[in-house]
mmCIF file with all atom_site columns, C-alpha atoms in Angstrom:
data_model
loop_
_atom_site.group_PDB
_atom_site.id
_atom_site.type_symbol
_atom_site.label_atom_id
_atom_site.label_alt_id
_atom_site.label_comp_id
_atom_site.label_asym_id
_atom_site.label_entity_id
_atom_site.label_seq_id
_atom_site.pdbx_PDB_ins_code
_atom_site.Cartn_x
_atom_site.Cartn_y
_atom_site.Cartn_z
_atom_site.occupancy
_atom_site.B_iso_or_equiv
_atom_site.pdbx_formal_charge
_atom_site.auth_seq_id
_atom_site.auth_comp_id
_atom_site.auth_asym_id
_atom_site.auth_atom_id
_atom_site.pdbx_PDB_model_num
ATOM 1   C CA . MET J 1 1   ? -5.659  1.981   15.197  1.00 48.00 ? 1   MET J CA 1
ATOM 2   C CA . VAL J 1 2   ? -9.250  0.507   15.165  1.00 50.00 ? 2   VAL J CA 1
ATOM 3   C CA . ILE J 1 3   ? -11.837 3.485   15.309  1.00 53.00 ? 3   ILE J CA 1
ATOM 4   C CA . ARG J 1 4   ? -15.119 1.558   16.080  1.00 51.00 ? 4   ARG J CA 1
ATOM 5   C CA . GLU J 1 5   ? -15.872 -1.695  16.977  1.00 62.00 ? 5   GLU J CA 1
ATOM 6   C CA . GLN J 1 6   ? -18.444 -2.712  15.102  1.00 71.00 ? 6   GLN J CA 1
ATOM 7   C CA . ARG J 1 7   ? -18.669 -4.054  11.280  1.00 77.00 ? 7   ARG J CA 1
ATOM 8   C CA . TYR J 1 8   ? -19.353 -1.378  8.629   1.00 70.00 ? 8   TYR J CA 1
ATOM 9   C CA . THR J 1 9   ? -20.338 -2.544  5.233   1.00 70.00 ? 9   THR J CA 1
ATOM 10  C CA . LEU J 1 10  ? -18.564 -0.145  2.270   1.00 67.00 ? 10  LEU J CA 1
ATOM 11  C CA . GLU J 1 11  ? -21.476 1.637   2.239   1.00 71.00 ? 11  GLU J CA 1
ATOM 12  C CA . ALA J 1 12  ? -21.721 2.766   5.498   1.00 69.00 ? 12  ALA J CA 1
ATOM 13  C CA . PHE J 1 13  ? -17.849 2.828   5.874   1.00 68.00 ? 13  PHE J CA 1
ATOM 14  C CA . HIS J 1 14  ? -18.254 5.191   2.975   1.00 58.00 ? 14  HIS J CA 1
ATOM 15  C CA . ALA J 1 15  ? -21.138 7.081   4.638   1.00 68.00 ? 15  ALA J CA 1
ATOM 16  C CA . PHE J 1 16  ? -19.040 7.614   7.862   1.00 70.00 ? 16  PHE J CA 1
ATOM 17  C CA . SER J 1 17  ? -15.651 8.514   6.083   1.00 67.00 ? 17  SER J CA 1
ATOM 18  C CA . GLN J 1 18  ? -17.636 11.405  4.134   1.00 70.00 ? 18  GLN J CA 1
ATOM 19  C CA . ARG J 1 19  ? -18.859 12.839  7.780   1.00 75.00 ? 19  ARG J CA 1
ATOM 20  C CA . PRO J 1 20  ? -17.973 16.669  8.078   1.00 78.00 ? 20  PRO J CA 1
ATOM 21  C CA . GLU J 1 21  ? -15.486 16.205  11.543  1.00 74.00 ? 21  GLU J CA 1
ATOM 22  C CA . ASN J 1 22  ? -14.329 13.201  9.309   1.00 68.00 ? 22  ASN J CA 1
ATOM 23  C CA . ARG J 1 23  ? -13.033 14.812  5.780   1.00 72.00 ? 23  ARG J CA 1
ATOM 24  C CA . ASP J 1 24  ? -10.090 15.076  6.669   1.00 68.00 ? 24  ASP J CA 1
ATOM 25  C CA . ARG J 1 25  ? -8.522  12.071  8.025   1.00 64.00 ? 25  ARG J CA 1
ATOM 26  C CA . LEU J 1 26  ? -7.731  9.086   6.237   1.00 67.00 ? 26  LEU J CA 1
ATOM 27  C CA . PHE J 1 27  ? -9.916  5.680   7.092   1.00 68.00 ? 27  PHE J CA 1
ATOM 28  C CA . GLU J 1 28  ? -9.219  2.338   5.745   1.00 60.00 ? 28  GLU J CA 1
ATOM 29  C CA . LEU J 1 29  ? -11.685 -0.585  6.440   1.00 66.00 ? 29  LEU J CA 1
ATOM 30  C CA . ILE J 1 30  ? -10.037 -3.951  6.988   1.00 66.00 ? 30  ILE J CA 1
ATOM 31  C CA . ASP J 1 31  ? -11.968 -7.148  7.884   1.00 69.00 ? 31  ASP J CA 1
ATOM 32  C CA . GLY J 1 32  ? -14.861 -5.155  8.666   1.00 72.00 ? 32  GLY J CA 1
ATOM 33  C CA . GLU J 1 33  ? -13.552 -2.768  10.867  1.00 75.00 ? 33  GLU J CA 1
ATOM 34  C CA . VAL J 1 34  ? -12.654 1.261   10.237  1.00 69.00 ? 34  VAL J CA 1
ATOM 35  C CA . VAL J 1 35  ? -9.230  1.833   11.271  1.00 68.00 ? 35  VAL J CA 1
ATOM 36  C CA . GLU J 1 36  ? -7.395  5.328   11.128  1.00 68.00 ? 36  GLU J CA 1
ATOM 37  C CA . LYS J 1 37  ? -5.005  5.429   9.267   1.00 64.00 ? 37  LYS J CA 1
ATOM 38  C CA . VAL J 1 38  ? -1.913  8.088   11.347  1.00 64.00 ? 38  VAL J CA 1
ATOM 39  C CA . ALA J 1 39  ? 0.394   9.959   9.245   1.00 69.00 ? 39  ALA J CA 1
ATOM 40  C CA . SER J 1 40  ? 4.378   9.972   10.453  1.00 78.00 ? 40  SER J CA 1
ATOM 41  C CA . PHE J 1 41  ? 7.005   12.069  8.430   1.00 85.00 ? 41  PHE J CA 1
ATOM 42  C CA . ILE J 1 42  ? 9.648   8.999   8.160   1.00 88.00 ? 42  ILE J CA 1
ATOM 43  C CA . PRO J 1 43  ? 7.287   6.560   7.327   1.00 88.00 ? 43  PRO J CA 1
ATOM 44  C CA . SER J 1 44  ? 5.729   9.216   5.054   1.00 89.00 ? 44  SER J CA 1
ATOM 45  C CA . ARG J 1 45  ? 8.685   10.418  3.425   1.00 93.00 ? 45  ARG J CA 1
ATOM 46  C CA . ILE J 1 46  ? 10.079  6.545   2.759   1.00 95.00 ? 46  ILE J CA 1
ATOM 47  C CA . ALA J 1 47  ? 6.593   6.565   0.401   1.00 94.00 ? 47  ALA J CA 1
ATOM 48  C CA . GLY J 1 48  ? 7.314   9.362   -1.420  1.00 94.00 ? 48  GLY J CA 1
ATOM 49  C CA . TRP J 1 49  ? 10.791  8.657   -2.268  1.00 95.00 ? 49  TRP J CA 1
ATOM 50  C CA . ILE J 1 50  ? 9.564   4.654   -2.979  1.00 97.00 ? 50  ILE J CA 1
ATOM 51  C CA . SER J 1 51  ? 6.604   6.882   -5.146  1.00 97.00 ? 51  SER J CA 1
ATOM 52  C CA . THR J 1 52  ? 9.350   8.554   -6.641  1.00 96.00 ? 52  THR J CA 1
ATOM 53  C CA . TYR J 1 53  ? 11.449  6.237   -8.103  1.00 98.00 ? 53  TYR J CA 1
ATOM 54  C CA . ILE J 1 54  ? 7.959   4.326   -9.423  1.00 98.00 ? 54  ILE J CA 1
ATOM 55  C CA . ASN J 1 55  ? 7.358   7.377   -11.227 1.00 98.00 ? 55  ASN J CA 1
ATOM 56  C CA . MET J 1 56  ? 10.300  8.001   -12.842 1.00 98.00 ? 56  MET J CA 1
ATOM 57  C CA . TYR J 1 57  ? 10.609  4.612   -14.022 1.00 98.00 ? 57  TYR J CA 1
ATOM 58  C CA . LEU J 1 58  ? 6.874   4.682   -15.854 1.00 98.00 ? 58  LEU J CA 1
ATOM 59  C CA . LEU J 1 59  ? 8.411   8.137   -17.135 1.00 98.00 ? 59  LEU J CA 1
ATOM 60  C CA . LYS J 1 60  ? 10.266  5.920   -19.416 1.00 97.00 ? 60  LYS J CA 1
ATOM 61  C CA . HIS J 1 61  ? 8.039   2.897   -19.754 1.00 98.00 ? 61  HIS J CA 1
ATOM 62  C CA . PRO J 1 62  ? 4.049   4.230   -19.158 1.00 96.00 ? 62  PRO J CA 1
ATOM 63  C CA . ILE J 1 63  ? 2.403   0.794   -17.769 1.00 97.00 ? 63  ILE J CA 1
ATOM 64  C CA . GLY J 1 64  ? 0.444   1.783   -14.947 1.00 96.00 ? 64  GLY J CA 1
ATOM 65  C CA . TYR J 1 65  ? -0.105  4.192   -12.699 1.00 95.00 ? 65  TYR J CA 1
ATOM 66  C CA . VAL J 1 66  ? 0.832   4.936   -8.903  1.00 95.00 ? 66  VAL J CA 1
ATOM 67  C CA . THR J 1 67  ? -1.535  6.335   -5.869  1.00 92.00 ? 67  THR J CA 1
ATOM 68  C CA . GLY J 1 68  ? -0.379  7.891   -3.129  1.00 86.00 ? 68  GLY J CA 1
ATOM 69  C CA . ALA J 1 69  ? -1.582  7.184   0.710   1.00 78.00 ? 69  ALA J CA 1
ATOM 70  C CA . ASP J 1 70  ? -4.720  8.321   -0.148  1.00 80.00 ? 70  ASP J CA 1
ATOM 71  C CA . GLY J 1 71  ? -5.123  6.032   -3.285  1.00 83.00 ? 71  GLY J CA 1
ATOM 72  C CA . SER J 1 72  ? -8.438  4.076   -1.740  1.00 84.00 ? 72  SER J CA 1
ATOM 73  C CA . TYR J 1 73  ? -8.484  -0.070  -3.012  1.00 91.00 ? 73  TYR J CA 1
ATOM 74  C CA . VAL J 1 74  ? -11.410 -1.941  -2.055  1.00 89.00 ? 74  VAL J CA 1
ATOM 75  C CA . LEU J 1 75  ? -10.715 -5.662  -2.199  1.00 89.00 ? 75  LEU J CA 1
ATOM 76  C CA . SER J 1 76  ? -14.311 -7.055  -0.889  1.00 87.00 ? 76  SER J CA 1
ATOM 77  C CA . PRO J 1 77  ? -17.075 -5.778  1.273   1.00 86.00 ? 77  PRO J CA 1
ATOM 78  C CA . ASP J 1 78  ? -14.624 -5.528  3.868   1.00 84.00 ? 78  ASP J CA 1
ATOM 79  C CA . HIS J 1 79  ? -11.807 -4.340  2.767   1.00 84.00 ? 79  HIS J CA 1
ATOM 80  C CA . GLU J 1 80  ? -10.487 -1.022  1.315   1.00 82.00 ? 80  GLU J CA 1
ATOM 81  C CA . PHE J 1 81  ? -7.323  -0.398  1.520   1.00 88.00 ? 81  PHE J CA 1
ATOM 82  C CA . MET J 1 82  ? -4.847  2.482   1.442   1.00 88.00 ? 82  MET J CA 1
ATOM 83  C CA . PRO J 1 83  ? -1.665  1.170   0.452   1.00 95.00 ? 83  PRO J CA 1
ATOM 84  C CA . ASP J 1 84  ? 1.624   3.889   1.406   1.00 94.00 ? 84  ASP J CA 1
ATOM 85  C CA . VAL J 1 85  ? 2.283   3.253   -1.985  1.00 97.00 ? 85  VAL J CA 1
ATOM 86  C CA . GLY J 1 86  ? -0.121  0.703   -4.152  1.00 96.00 ? 86  GLY J CA 1
ATOM 87  C CA . TYR J 1 87  ? 1.236   0.720   -8.585  1.00 97.00 ? 87  TYR J CA 1
ATOM 88  C CA . ILE J 1 88  ? -2.298  -1.137  -10.831 1.00 95.00 ? 88  ILE J CA 1
ATOM 89  C CA . SER J 1 89  ? -1.080  -1.404  -14.539 1.00 95.00 ? 89  SER J CA 1
ATOM 90  C CA . ARG J 1 90  ? -3.060  0.972   -17.352 1.00 93.00 ? 90  ARG J CA 1
ATOM 91  C CA . GLN J 1 91  ? -4.047  -3.141  -18.916 1.00 93.00 ? 91  GLN J CA 1
ATOM 92  C CA . ARG J 1 92  ? -5.575  -3.283  -15.330 1.00 91.00 ? 92  ARG J CA 1
ATOM 93  C CA . LEU J 1 93  ? -7.556  -0.114  -15.101 1.00 82.00 ? 93  LEU J CA 1
ATOM 94  C CA . PRO J 1 94  ? -7.607  1.376   -18.796 1.00 73.00 ? 94  PRO J CA 1
ATOM 95  C CA . GLU J 1 95  ? -9.914  3.984   -17.421 1.00 78.00 ? 95  GLU J CA 1
ATOM 96  C CA . ILE J 1 96  ? -8.680  5.855   -13.825 1.00 76.00 ? 96  ILE J CA 1
ATOM 97  C CA . PRO J 1 97  ? -11.613 6.842   -11.438 1.00 69.00 ? 97  PRO J CA 1
ATOM 98  C CA . MET J 1 98  ? -11.659 9.372   -9.888  1.00 67.00 ? 98  MET J CA 1
ATOM 99  C CA . ARG J 1 99  ? -12.429 7.776   -6.615  1.00 78.00 ? 99  ARG J CA 1
ATOM 100 C CA . GLU J 1 100 ? -11.647 4.397   -5.437  1.00 77.00 ? 100 GLU J CA 1
ATOM 101 C CA . VAL J 1 101 ? -10.545 1.025   -7.267  1.00 84.00 ? 101 VAL J CA 1
ATOM 102 C CA . ARG J 1 102 ? -12.469 -1.928  -7.219  1.00 89.00 ? 102 ARG J CA 1
ATOM 103 C CA . GLY J 1 103 ? -9.730  -4.372  -7.357  1.00 91.00 ? 103 GLY J CA 1
ATOM 104 C CA . ALA J 1 104 ? -6.145  -5.670  -5.462  1.00 95.00 ? 104 ALA J CA 1
ATOM 105 C CA . PRO J 1 105 ? -3.480  -3.167  -6.592  1.00 97.00 ? 105 PRO J CA 1
ATOM 106 C CA . ASP J 1 106 ? -0.493  -4.989  -8.274  1.00 97.00 ? 106 ASP J CA 1
ATOM 107 C CA . LEU J 1 107 ? 2.383   -3.706  -6.325  1.00 98.00 ? 107 LEU J CA 1
ATOM 108 C CA . ALA J 1 108 ? 1.068   -2.520  -2.733  1.00 98.00 ? 108 ALA J CA 1
ATOM 109 C CA . VAL J 1 109 ? 3.823   -0.692  -0.256  1.00 98.00 ? 109 VAL J CA 1
ATOM 110 C CA . GLU J 1 110 ? 3.082   -0.530  3.285   1.00 96.00 ? 110 GLU J CA 1
ATOM 111 C CA . VAL J 1 111 ? 6.130   1.331   5.816   1.00 95.00 ? 111 VAL J CA 1
ATOM 112 C CA . LEU J 1 112 ? 5.012   0.713   9.258   1.00 94.00 ? 112 LEU J CA 1
ATOM 113 C CA . SER J 1 113 ? 4.200   3.523   11.128  1.00 89.00 ? 113 SER J CA 1
ATOM 114 C CA . PRO J 1 114 ? 4.780   4.376   14.968  1.00 85.00 ? 114 PRO J CA 1
ATOM 115 C CA . THR J 1 115 ? 0.811   3.315   15.190  1.00 80.00 ? 115 THR J CA 1
ATOM 116 C CA . ASP J 1 116 ? 1.065   0.003   13.384  1.00 84.00 ? 116 ASP J CA 1
ATOM 117 C CA . SER J 1 117 ? 2.119   -3.164  14.381  1.00 89.00 ? 117 SER J CA 1
ATOM 118 C CA . LYS J 1 118 ? 4.183   -5.818  12.982  1.00 94.00 ? 118 LYS J CA 1
ATOM 119 C CA . ARG J 1 119 ? 1.479   -8.542  13.206  1.00 93.00 ? 119 ARG J CA 1
ATOM 120 C CA . GLU J 1 120 ? -0.464  -6.006  11.634  1.00 90.00 ? 120 GLU J CA 1
ATOM 121 C CA . LEU J 1 121 ? 1.014   -5.405  8.458   1.00 94.00 ? 121 LEU J CA 1
ATOM 122 C CA . ARG J 1 122 ? 1.862   -8.410  7.833   1.00 96.00 ? 122 ARG J CA 1
ATOM 123 C CA . ARG J 1 123 ? -1.965  -9.681  8.095   1.00 93.00 ? 123 ARG J CA 1
ATOM 124 C CA . LYS J 1 124 ? -2.327  -7.109  5.803   1.00 93.00 ? 124 LYS J CA 1
ATOM 125 C CA . ALA J 1 125 ? 0.534   -8.101  3.047   1.00 97.00 ? 125 ALA J CA 1
ATOM 126 C CA . GLU J 1 126 ? -1.375  -11.551 3.213   1.00 96.00 ? 126 GLU J CA 1
ATOM 127 C CA . ASP J 1 127 ? -4.760  -9.809  2.669   1.00 95.00 ? 127 ASP J CA 1
ATOM 128 C CA . TYR J 1 128 ? -3.127  -8.063  -0.520  1.00 96.00 ? 128 TYR J CA 1
ATOM 129 C CA . LEU J 1 129 ? -1.851  -11.560 -1.615  1.00 97.00 ? 129 LEU J CA 1
ATOM 130 C CA . ARG J 1 130 ? -5.974  -12.705 -0.505  1.00 95.00 ? 130 ARG J CA 1
ATOM 131 C CA . PHE J 1 131 ? -7.034  -9.986  -2.866  1.00 95.00 ? 131 PHE J CA 1
ATOM 132 C CA . GLY J 1 132 ? -5.250  -10.460 -6.017  1.00 96.00 ? 132 GLY J CA 1
ATOM 133 C CA . THR J 1 133 ? -1.857  -8.317  -5.313  1.00 97.00 ? 133 THR J CA 1
ATOM 134 C CA . ARG J 1 134 ? 0.944   -10.145 -6.638  1.00 97.00 ? 134 ARG J CA 1
ATOM 135 C CA . LEU J 1 135 ? 4.030   -8.017  -4.907  1.00 98.00 ? 135 LEU J CA 1
ATOM 136 C CA . VAL J 1 136 ? 3.677   -6.689  -1.723  1.00 98.00 ? 136 VAL J CA 1
ATOM 137 C CA . TRP J 1 137 ? 7.033   -4.507  0.428   1.00 99.00 ? 137 TRP J CA 1
ATOM 138 C CA . LEU J 1 138 ? 6.758   -4.321  3.682   1.00 98.00 ? 138 LEU J CA 1
ATOM 139 C CA . ILE J 1 139 ? 8.811   -1.220  5.046   1.00 98.00 ? 139 ILE J CA 1
ATOM 140 C CA . PHE J 1 140 ? 10.140  -0.965  8.969   1.00 97.00 ? 140 PHE J CA 1
ATOM 141 C CA . PRO J 1 141 ? 12.062  2.228   8.951   1.00 95.00 ? 141 PRO J CA 1
ATOM 142 C CA . GLU J 1 142 ? 13.917  1.529   12.482  1.00 93.00 ? 142 GLU J CA 1
ATOM 143 C CA . THR J 1 143 ? 15.190  -1.875  11.874  1.00 96.00 ? 143 THR J CA 1
ATOM 144 C CA . GLN J 1 144 ? 15.729  -0.481  7.500   1.00 96.00 ? 144 GLN J CA 1
ATOM 145 C CA . ARG J 1 145 ? 15.199  -4.108  5.778   1.00 98.00 ? 145 ARG J CA 1
ATOM 146 C CA . VAL J 1 146 ? 11.977  -4.588  3.826   1.00 98.00 ? 146 VAL J CA 1
ATOM 147 C CA . GLU J 1 147 ? 9.572   -7.779  4.070   1.00 98.00 ? 147 GLU J CA 1
ATOM 148 C CA . VAL J 1 148 ? 8.551   -8.945  0.130   1.00 98.00 ? 148 VAL J CA 1
ATOM 149 C CA . TYR J 1 149 ? 5.842   -11.075 -0.160  1.00 98.00 ? 149 TYR J CA 1
ATOM 150 C CA . THR J 1 150 ? 4.270   -12.569 -3.489  1.00 97.00 ? 150 THR J CA 1
ATOM 151 C CA . PRO J 1 151 ? 1.548   -15.017 -4.121  1.00 95.00 ? 151 PRO J CA 1
ATOM 152 C CA . ASP J 1 152 ? 4.198   -17.805 -5.343  1.00 88.00 ? 152 ASP J CA 1
ATOM 153 C CA . ASP J 1 153 ? 7.167   -17.902 -2.620  1.00 81.00 ? 153 ASP J CA 1
ATOM 154 C CA . ASP J 1 154 ? 8.606   -17.349 0.582   1.00 87.00 ? 154 ASP J CA 1
ATOM 155 C CA . VAL J 1 155 ? 8.981   -14.090 1.785   1.00 96.00 ? 155 VAL J CA 1
ATOM 156 C CA . VAL J 1 156 ? 12.278  -12.655 1.639   1.00 97.00 ? 156 VAL J CA 1
ATOM 157 C CA . GLU J 1 157 ? 13.379  -10.396 3.670   1.00 98.00 ? 157 GLU J CA 1
ATOM 158 C CA . LEU J 1 158 ? 16.243  -7.636  2.610   1.00 98.00 ? 158 LEU J CA 1
ATOM 159 C CA . ASP J 1 159 ? 18.918  -6.169  4.256   1.00 97.00 ? 159 ASP J CA 1
ATOM 160 C CA . LEU J 1 160 ? 20.878  -1.980  3.421   1.00 97.00 ? 160 LEU J CA 1
ATOM 161 C CA . ASN J 1 161 ? 22.272  -4.240  0.818   1.00 97.00 ? 161 ASN J CA 1
ATOM 162 C CA . GLY J 1 162 ? 18.784  -5.659  -0.860  1.00 98.00 ? 162 GLY J CA 1
ATOM 163 C CA . VAL J 1 163 ? 17.624  -5.003  -3.994  1.00 98.00 ? 163 VAL J CA 1
ATOM 164 C CA . LEU J 1 164 ? 13.769  -4.524  -4.373  1.00 98.00 ? 164 LEU J CA 1
ATOM 165 C CA . ASP J 1 165 ? 13.053  -6.316  -7.665  1.00 98.00 ? 165 ASP J CA 1
ATOM 166 C CA . GLY J 1 166 ? 9.704   -4.781  -9.772  1.00 98.00 ? 166 GLY J CA 1
ATOM 167 C CA . GLY J 1 167 ? 9.700   -8.358  -11.875 1.00 96.00 ? 167 GLY J CA 1
ATOM 168 C CA . GLU J 1 168 ? 6.763   -9.357  -14.153 1.00 96.00 ? 168 GLU J CA 1
ATOM 169 C CA . ILE J 1 169 ? 4.997   -6.146  -12.253 1.00 97.00 ? 169 ILE J CA 1
ATOM 170 C CA . LEU J 1 170 ? 7.256   -3.537  -13.526 1.00 98.00 ? 170 LEU J CA 1
ATOM 171 C CA . PRO J 1 171 ? 9.791   -5.550  -15.044 1.00 98.00 ? 171 PRO J CA 1
ATOM 172 C CA . GLY J 1 172 ? 13.720  -3.573  -15.235 1.00 98.00 ? 172 GLY J CA 1
ATOM 173 C CA . PHE J 1 173 ? 12.624  -1.875  -12.577 1.00 98.00 ? 173 PHE J CA 1
ATOM 174 C CA . ILE J 1 174 ? 15.327  -2.280  -9.650  1.00 98.00 ? 174 ILE J CA 1
ATOM 175 C CA . LEU J 1 175 ? 15.416  -0.361  -5.758  1.00 98.00 ? 175 LEU J CA 1
ATOM 176 C CA . PRO J 1 176 ? 18.319  -0.217  -3.460  1.00 98.00 ? 176 PRO J CA 1
ATOM 177 C CA . VAL J 1 177 ? 16.926  -1.023  -0.520  1.00 98.00 ? 177 VAL J CA 1
ATOM 178 C CA . ARG J 1 178 ? 19.689  1.316   1.496   1.00 96.00 ? 178 ARG J CA 1
ATOM 179 C CA . ASP J 1 179 ? 18.545  4.390   -1.315  1.00 96.00 ? 179 ASP J CA 1
ATOM 180 C CA . ILE J 1 180 ? 14.893  4.679   0.463   1.00 96.00 ? 180 ILE J CA 1
ATOM 181 C CA . PHE J 1 181 ? 15.641  5.205   3.819   1.00 91.00 ? 181 PHE J CA 1
ATOM 182 C CA . PRO J 1 182 ? 16.343  8.902   4.971   1.00 73.00 ? 182 PRO J CA 1
ATOM 183 C CA . THR J 1 183 ? 19.874  9.328   6.033   1.00 71.00 ? 183 THR J CA 1
#
């Protein structure tokens, strides 16, 4: 949900999000506009499962870091995203920052919530790729489908019988799509 129609700089966005009335709310900066992230149970649960599976993989292969829905990535002066699940390699992030990460995640996972539109989510996937993300998973809870975006390939759609593959980003990581949806 767009909060303000005016364009914000990154500095003005940070000042806005740190106001006392906004401290318990989550915001993203998309094309200079402030957009509030609204939490809902099923998308949060799905993101939690994906985060858990990736973290279990990282216990055996400590090659990077996972962030949750409040982990912020500054992609450009007009874009600061908070993927529902983000992953960035240790190679790209040798020191963990206290605040936002400067740069794109290697993997971004976005789960469609009741306040999002598919069109907005797909545009966000394209933005991630444009700013350097190498793998994007868009999760659609109602249809139990996943769209996989990479810089060089067409979008791949997976149903419950599909398997999410970490590719070069998370070598050897696989996750059956059916395992991320609540039963």
